[in-house]
């Protein structure tokens, strides 16, 4: 299918990463998974339709990756969701340029509705 939306998921927790990959793929998204932000910071990835970044990654902070994505012309307009176990991260995520923040644990419908809204907004641009 040529119309499958591509998502890059960056999450260092194996269980969370596997669960999210399964959920996204079951909804017909094409998912690329990274366990840390190194490849994103170096630009070693195919540009997706949306990024999902865990705030707390080993090595580099998800907020720093978000800022980096926003500073590159080819990815500046791509929706970014920051996920974190702490609701205190929300204002920092938005200040870093995230399109949305989602607190873990979240319900299946929460992330799917958010993805739908962000990808629809992006298509309308």
Short mmCIF file of N, CA and C in Angstrom, two decimals:
data_model
loop_
_atom_site.label_atom_id
_atom_site.label_comp_id
_atom_site.label_asym_id
_atom_site.label_seq_id
_atom_site.Cartn_x
_atom_site.Cartn_y
_atom_site.Cartn_z
N UNK A 1 0.82 -1.20 0.00
CA UNK A 1 0.00 0.00 0.00
C UNK A 1 0.86 1.25 0.00
N UNK A 2 0.68 2.08 -0.94
CA UNK A 2 1.47 3.30 -1.04
C UNK A 2 1.00 4.35 -0.03
N UNK A 3 -0.21 4.24 0.44
CA UNK A 3 -0.78 5.26 1.32
C UNK A 3 -0.50 5.06 2.81
N UNK A 4 0.20 4.01 3.17
CA UNK A 4 0.47 3.77 4.59
C UNK A 4 1.29 4.92 5.16
N UNK A 5 0.86 5.43 6.28
CA UNK A 5 1.59 6.50 6.95
C UNK A 5 2.79 5.91 7.68
N UNK A 6 3.91 6.63 7.60
CA UNK A 6 5.15 6.18 8.23
C UNK A 6 5.34 6.90 9.56
N UNK A 7 5.63 6.13 10.59
CA UNK A 7 5.87 6.67 11.92
C UNK A 7 7.23 6.19 12.40
N UNK A 8 8.00 7.12 12.96
CA UNK A 8 9.22 6.73 13.66
C UNK A 8 8.91 6.79 15.15
N UNK A 9 9.11 5.66 15.80
CA UNK A 9 8.90 5.53 17.24
C UNK A 9 10.26 5.39 17.90
N UNK A 10 10.56 6.30 18.84
CA UNK A 10 11.81 6.22 19.58
C UNK A 10 11.48 6.03 21.04
N UNK A 11 11.76 4.82 21.53
CA UNK A 11 11.38 4.41 22.89
C UNK A 11 12.43 3.41 23.37
N UNK A 12 13.00 3.65 24.57
CA UNK A 12 14.06 2.75 25.04
C UNK A 12 13.54 1.60 25.91
N UNK A 13 12.30 1.65 26.33
CA UNK A 13 11.72 0.57 27.12
C UNK A 13 11.20 -0.52 26.16
N UNK A 14 11.80 -1.70 26.24
CA UNK A 14 11.49 -2.77 25.29
C UNK A 14 10.01 -3.14 25.29
N UNK A 15 9.41 -3.31 26.45
CA UNK A 15 8.01 -3.71 26.53
C UNK A 15 7.10 -2.64 25.91
N UNK A 16 7.37 -1.38 26.24
CA UNK A 16 6.57 -0.28 25.69
C UNK A 16 6.76 -0.18 24.18
N UNK A 17 8.00 -0.33 23.75
CA UNK A 17 8.32 -0.26 22.32
C UNK A 17 7.57 -1.36 21.54
N UNK A 18 7.62 -2.59 22.06
CA UNK A 18 6.95 -3.70 21.38
C UNK A 18 5.43 -3.51 21.36
N UNK A 19 4.87 -3.06 22.48
CA UNK A 19 3.42 -2.85 22.56
C UNK A 19 2.98 -1.75 21.58
N UNK A 20 3.74 -0.67 21.54
CA UNK A 20 3.38 0.42 20.64
C UNK A 20 3.56 0.03 19.18
N UNK A 21 4.62 -0.70 18.89
CA UNK A 21 4.83 -1.16 17.51
C UNK A 21 3.66 -2.04 17.08
N UNK A 22 3.26 -2.97 17.94
CA UNK A 22 2.15 -3.86 17.63
C UNK A 22 0.86 -3.06 17.39
N UNK A 23 0.59 -2.12 18.28
CA UNK A 23 -0.62 -1.29 18.15
C UNK A 23 -0.61 -0.52 16.82
N UNK A 24 0.49 0.16 16.55
CA UNK A 24 0.58 0.98 15.33
C UNK A 24 0.50 0.13 14.06
N UNK A 25 1.21 -0.99 14.06
CA UNK A 25 1.18 -1.85 12.87
C UNK A 25 -0.21 -2.47 12.69
N UNK A 26 -0.91 -2.74 13.78
CA UNK A 26 -2.26 -3.30 13.66
C UNK A 26 -3.23 -2.28 13.08
N UNK A 27 -2.87 -1.00 13.15
CA UNK A 27 -3.68 0.07 12.56
C UNK A 27 -3.16 0.47 11.17
N UNK A 28 -2.29 -0.37 10.62
CA UNK A 28 -1.75 -0.23 9.27
C UNK A 28 -0.77 0.93 9.08
N UNK A 29 -0.09 1.31 10.16
CA UNK A 29 1.00 2.27 10.02
C UNK A 29 2.28 1.50 9.72
N UNK A 30 3.17 2.13 8.97
CA UNK A 30 4.51 1.57 8.74
C UNK A 30 5.39 2.16 9.84
N UNK A 31 5.95 1.30 10.67
CA UNK A 31 6.66 1.76 11.87
C UNK A 31 8.15 1.45 11.80
N UNK A 32 8.96 2.46 12.04
CA UNK A 32 10.39 2.29 12.22
C UNK A 32 10.67 2.57 13.68
N UNK A 33 11.38 1.66 14.33
CA UNK A 33 11.61 1.77 15.77
C UNK A 33 13.08 1.99 16.05
N UNK A 34 13.35 2.95 16.93
CA UNK A 34 14.70 3.18 17.43
C UNK A 34 14.67 3.11 18.95
N UNK A 35 15.72 2.52 19.54
CA UNK A 35 15.77 2.41 21.00
C UNK A 35 16.44 3.62 21.64
N UNK A 36 17.06 4.47 20.81
CA UNK A 36 17.65 5.72 21.32
C UNK A 36 17.62 6.75 20.19
N UNK A 37 18.09 7.96 20.50
CA UNK A 37 17.97 9.04 19.53
C UNK A 37 19.16 9.26 18.62
N UNK A 38 20.17 8.40 18.70
CA UNK A 38 21.39 8.62 17.92
C UNK A 38 21.14 8.78 16.43
N UNK A 39 20.37 7.86 15.85
CA UNK A 39 20.13 7.92 14.40
C UNK A 39 19.34 9.17 14.02
N UNK A 40 18.44 9.58 14.89
CA UNK A 40 17.66 10.79 14.60
C UNK A 40 18.56 12.03 14.62
N UNK A 41 19.43 12.10 15.59
CA UNK A 41 20.32 13.25 15.69
C UNK A 41 21.29 13.31 14.52
N UNK A 42 21.68 12.15 14.01
CA UNK A 42 22.62 12.10 12.88
C UNK A 42 21.91 12.17 11.53
N UNK A 43 20.59 12.11 11.54
CA UNK A 43 19.86 12.18 10.27
C UNK A 43 19.82 10.88 9.50
N UNK A 44 20.10 9.76 10.17
CA UNK A 44 20.11 8.46 9.51
C UNK A 44 18.74 7.80 9.58
N UNK A 45 17.80 8.33 8.82
CA UNK A 45 16.46 7.76 8.80
C UNK A 45 15.71 8.28 7.59
N UNK A 46 14.69 7.53 7.20
CA UNK A 46 13.80 7.96 6.12
C UNK A 46 12.75 8.86 6.76
N UNK A 47 12.51 10.01 6.17
CA UNK A 47 11.60 10.99 6.77
C UNK A 47 10.18 10.40 6.86
N UNK A 48 9.62 10.41 8.08
CA UNK A 48 8.29 9.84 8.30
C UNK A 48 7.18 10.88 8.16
N UNK A 49 5.96 10.42 8.36
CA UNK A 49 4.81 11.33 8.41
C UNK A 49 4.61 11.88 9.82
N UNK A 50 5.20 11.17 10.82
CA UNK A 50 5.04 11.58 12.21
C UNK A 50 6.12 10.93 13.06
N UNK A 51 6.55 11.64 14.10
CA UNK A 51 7.51 11.11 15.07
C UNK A 51 6.80 10.90 16.41
N UNK A 52 7.13 9.80 17.09
CA UNK A 52 6.74 9.61 18.49
C UNK A 52 8.04 9.45 19.26
N UNK A 53 8.28 10.36 20.20
CA UNK A 53 9.54 10.35 20.95
C UNK A 53 9.27 10.20 22.44
N UNK A 54 9.95 9.25 23.06
CA UNK A 54 9.91 9.16 24.52
C UNK A 54 10.78 10.29 25.05
N UNK A 55 10.34 10.95 26.10
CA UNK A 55 11.11 12.04 26.68
C UNK A 55 12.39 11.51 27.30
N UNK A 56 12.27 10.41 28.03
CA UNK A 56 13.39 9.86 28.79
C UNK A 56 14.07 8.75 28.01
N UNK A 57 15.06 9.09 27.21
CA UNK A 57 15.81 8.10 26.44
C UNK A 57 17.21 7.96 27.00
N UNK A 58 17.80 6.79 26.81
CA UNK A 58 19.18 6.64 27.25
C UNK A 58 20.08 7.42 26.31
N UNK A 59 20.99 8.18 26.87
CA UNK A 59 21.95 8.92 26.06
C UNK A 59 21.54 10.34 25.77
N UNK A 60 20.36 10.53 25.18
CA UNK A 60 19.94 11.87 24.80
C UNK A 60 18.47 12.06 25.15
N UNK A 61 18.13 13.26 25.49
CA UNK A 61 16.77 13.60 25.90
C UNK A 61 15.85 13.73 24.70
N UNK A 62 14.62 13.23 24.81
CA UNK A 62 13.65 13.34 23.73
C UNK A 62 13.33 14.78 23.36
N UNK A 63 13.44 15.69 24.33
CA UNK A 63 13.18 17.11 24.05
C UNK A 63 14.27 17.68 23.14
N UNK A 64 15.51 17.24 23.35
CA UNK A 64 16.62 17.68 22.49
C UNK A 64 16.43 17.16 21.06
N UNK A 65 15.96 15.93 20.95
CA UNK A 65 15.71 15.37 19.62
C UNK A 65 14.59 16.15 18.94
N UNK A 66 13.57 16.48 19.70
CA UNK A 66 12.45 17.26 19.17
C UNK A 66 12.94 18.60 18.62
N UNK A 67 13.76 19.29 19.38
CA UNK A 67 14.31 20.58 18.93
C UNK A 67 15.12 20.41 17.65
N UNK A 68 15.90 19.34 17.60
CA UNK A 68 16.74 19.07 16.43
C UNK A 68 15.87 18.83 15.19
N UNK A 69 14.82 18.03 15.35
CA UNK A 69 13.90 17.76 14.23
C UNK A 69 13.27 19.07 13.75
N UNK A 70 12.87 19.92 14.68
CA UNK A 70 12.24 21.20 14.34
C UNK A 70 13.20 22.16 13.64
N UNK A 71 14.51 22.01 13.92
CA UNK A 71 15.50 22.92 13.34
C UNK A 71 15.93 22.52 11.93
N UNK A 72 15.55 21.34 11.47
CA UNK A 72 15.94 20.89 10.12
C UNK A 72 14.81 21.23 9.15
N UNK A 73 15.12 21.90 8.06
CA UNK A 73 14.09 22.31 7.10
C UNK A 73 13.23 21.16 6.57
N UNK A 74 13.83 19.98 6.35
CA UNK A 74 13.06 18.88 5.77
C UNK A 74 12.14 18.17 6.77
N UNK A 75 12.33 18.44 8.07
CA UNK A 75 11.47 17.81 9.08
C UNK A 75 10.75 18.81 9.98
N UNK A 76 10.97 20.08 9.75
CA UNK A 76 10.43 21.12 10.64
C UNK A 76 8.91 21.07 10.80
N UNK A 77 8.19 20.68 9.75
CA UNK A 77 6.74 20.70 9.81
C UNK A 77 6.09 19.36 10.14
N UNK A 78 6.89 18.34 10.41
CA UNK A 78 6.34 17.01 10.67
C UNK A 78 5.83 16.93 12.12
N UNK A 79 4.63 16.40 12.32
CA UNK A 79 4.10 16.29 13.68
C UNK A 79 4.99 15.42 14.59
N UNK A 80 5.10 15.86 15.84
CA UNK A 80 5.89 15.14 16.84
C UNK A 80 5.04 14.97 18.09
N UNK A 81 4.96 13.75 18.58
CA UNK A 81 4.31 13.47 19.86
C UNK A 81 5.40 13.09 20.84
N UNK A 82 5.43 13.78 21.98
CA UNK A 82 6.35 13.41 23.06
C UNK A 82 5.53 12.61 24.07
N UNK A 83 6.08 11.46 24.48
CA UNK A 83 5.43 10.66 25.50
C UNK A 83 6.32 10.60 26.74
N UNK A 84 5.68 10.58 27.91
CA UNK A 84 6.43 10.53 29.17
C UNK A 84 5.52 10.03 30.28
N UNK A 85 6.13 9.42 31.29
CA UNK A 85 5.38 8.96 32.46
C UNK A 85 5.03 10.12 33.38
N UNK A 86 5.62 11.28 33.14
CA UNK A 86 5.37 12.44 34.00
C UNK A 86 4.60 13.54 33.27
N UNK A 87 3.47 13.93 33.84
CA UNK A 87 2.68 15.02 33.24
C UNK A 87 3.43 16.35 33.33
N UNK A 88 4.42 16.44 34.20
CA UNK A 88 5.20 17.68 34.36
C UNK A 88 6.01 18.01 33.10
N UNK A 89 6.19 17.03 32.24
CA UNK A 89 6.97 17.21 31.02
C UNK A 89 6.19 18.00 29.95
N UNK A 90 4.87 17.97 30.03
CA UNK A 90 4.01 18.56 28.99
C UNK A 90 4.42 19.97 28.55
N UNK A 91 4.55 20.94 29.46
CA UNK A 91 4.90 22.29 28.99
C UNK A 91 6.28 22.35 28.33
N UNK A 92 7.21 21.53 28.80
CA UNK A 92 8.55 21.51 28.21
C UNK A 92 8.52 20.89 26.82
N UNK A 93 7.67 19.87 26.65
CA UNK A 93 7.54 19.21 25.35
C UNK A 93 7.00 20.21 24.32
N UNK A 94 5.98 20.94 24.70
CA UNK A 94 5.39 21.90 23.78
C UNK A 94 6.36 23.05 23.48
N UNK A 95 7.10 23.47 24.49
CA UNK A 95 8.09 24.53 24.29
C UNK A 95 9.23 24.07 23.36
N UNK A 96 9.53 22.77 23.41
CA UNK A 96 10.59 22.21 22.55
C UNK A 96 10.11 22.05 21.11
N UNK A 97 8.81 22.24 20.88
CA UNK A 97 8.30 22.16 19.52
C UNK A 97 7.40 20.97 19.24
N UNK A 98 7.08 20.18 20.26
CA UNK A 98 6.20 19.03 20.05
C UNK A 98 4.82 19.50 19.63
N UNK A 99 4.19 18.71 18.78
CA UNK A 99 2.82 18.99 18.34
C UNK A 99 1.84 18.60 19.43
N UNK A 100 2.23 17.59 20.23
CA UNK A 100 1.35 17.08 21.29
C UNK A 100 2.17 16.35 22.33
N UNK A 101 1.56 16.19 23.50
CA UNK A 101 2.16 15.45 24.60
C UNK A 101 1.17 14.40 25.06
N UNK A 102 1.68 13.21 25.38
CA UNK A 102 0.82 12.13 25.85
C UNK A 102 1.48 11.50 27.07
N UNK A 103 0.72 11.44 28.17
CA UNK A 103 1.27 10.86 29.40
C UNK A 103 1.07 9.35 29.41
N UNK A 104 2.14 8.64 29.77
CA UNK A 104 2.07 7.18 29.92
C UNK A 104 1.59 6.86 31.33
N UNK A 105 0.83 5.82 31.53
CA UNK A 105 0.28 4.96 30.50
C UNK A 105 -0.93 5.64 29.84
N UNK A 106 -1.11 5.40 28.56
CA UNK A 106 -2.24 5.98 27.86
C UNK A 106 -3.08 4.86 27.27
N UNK A 107 -4.30 5.18 26.99
CA UNK A 107 -5.22 4.20 26.40
C UNK A 107 -5.01 4.15 24.89
N UNK A 108 -5.30 3.01 24.34
CA UNK A 108 -5.19 2.78 22.90
C UNK A 108 -5.91 3.87 22.11
N UNK A 109 -7.14 4.18 22.50
CA UNK A 109 -7.92 5.19 21.78
C UNK A 109 -7.29 6.57 21.85
N UNK A 110 -6.64 6.88 22.98
CA UNK A 110 -6.02 8.20 23.13
C UNK A 110 -4.96 8.43 22.05
N UNK A 111 -4.07 7.46 21.89
CA UNK A 111 -3.00 7.67 20.91
C UNK A 111 -3.54 7.60 19.49
N UNK A 112 -4.50 6.72 19.24
CA UNK A 112 -5.04 6.61 17.88
C UNK A 112 -5.78 7.87 17.47
N UNK A 113 -6.55 8.46 18.39
CA UNK A 113 -7.25 9.71 18.09
C UNK A 113 -6.25 10.84 17.86
N UNK A 114 -5.20 10.88 18.66
CA UNK A 114 -4.17 11.91 18.51
C UNK A 114 -3.45 11.76 17.17
N UNK A 115 -3.10 10.53 16.81
CA UNK A 115 -2.45 10.29 15.52
C UNK A 115 -3.35 10.72 14.38
N UNK A 116 -4.60 10.35 14.46
CA UNK A 116 -5.55 10.70 13.41
C UNK A 116 -5.65 12.22 13.25
N UNK A 117 -5.77 12.92 14.37
CA UNK A 117 -5.90 14.38 14.33
C UNK A 117 -4.64 15.04 13.76
N UNK A 118 -3.47 14.60 14.21
CA UNK A 118 -2.22 15.22 13.75
C UNK A 118 -1.94 14.91 12.29
N UNK A 119 -2.21 13.70 11.86
CA UNK A 119 -1.96 13.35 10.47
C UNK A 119 -2.96 14.02 9.54
N UNK A 120 -4.18 14.21 10.00
CA UNK A 120 -5.19 14.92 9.20
C UNK A 120 -4.80 16.39 9.07
N UNK A 121 -4.39 17.00 10.19
CA UNK A 121 -3.92 18.41 10.17
C UNK A 121 -2.78 18.56 9.17
N UNK A 122 -1.85 17.60 9.22
CA UNK A 122 -0.67 17.65 8.37
C UNK A 122 -1.07 17.57 6.88
N UNK A 123 -2.05 16.73 6.56
CA UNK A 123 -2.52 16.61 5.17
C UNK A 123 -3.17 17.89 4.68
N UNK A 124 -3.79 18.62 5.60
CA UNK A 124 -4.51 19.83 5.23
C UNK A 124 -3.59 21.03 4.99
N UNK A 125 -2.34 20.90 5.38
CA UNK A 125 -1.38 21.99 5.21
C UNK A 125 -0.94 22.11 3.77
#
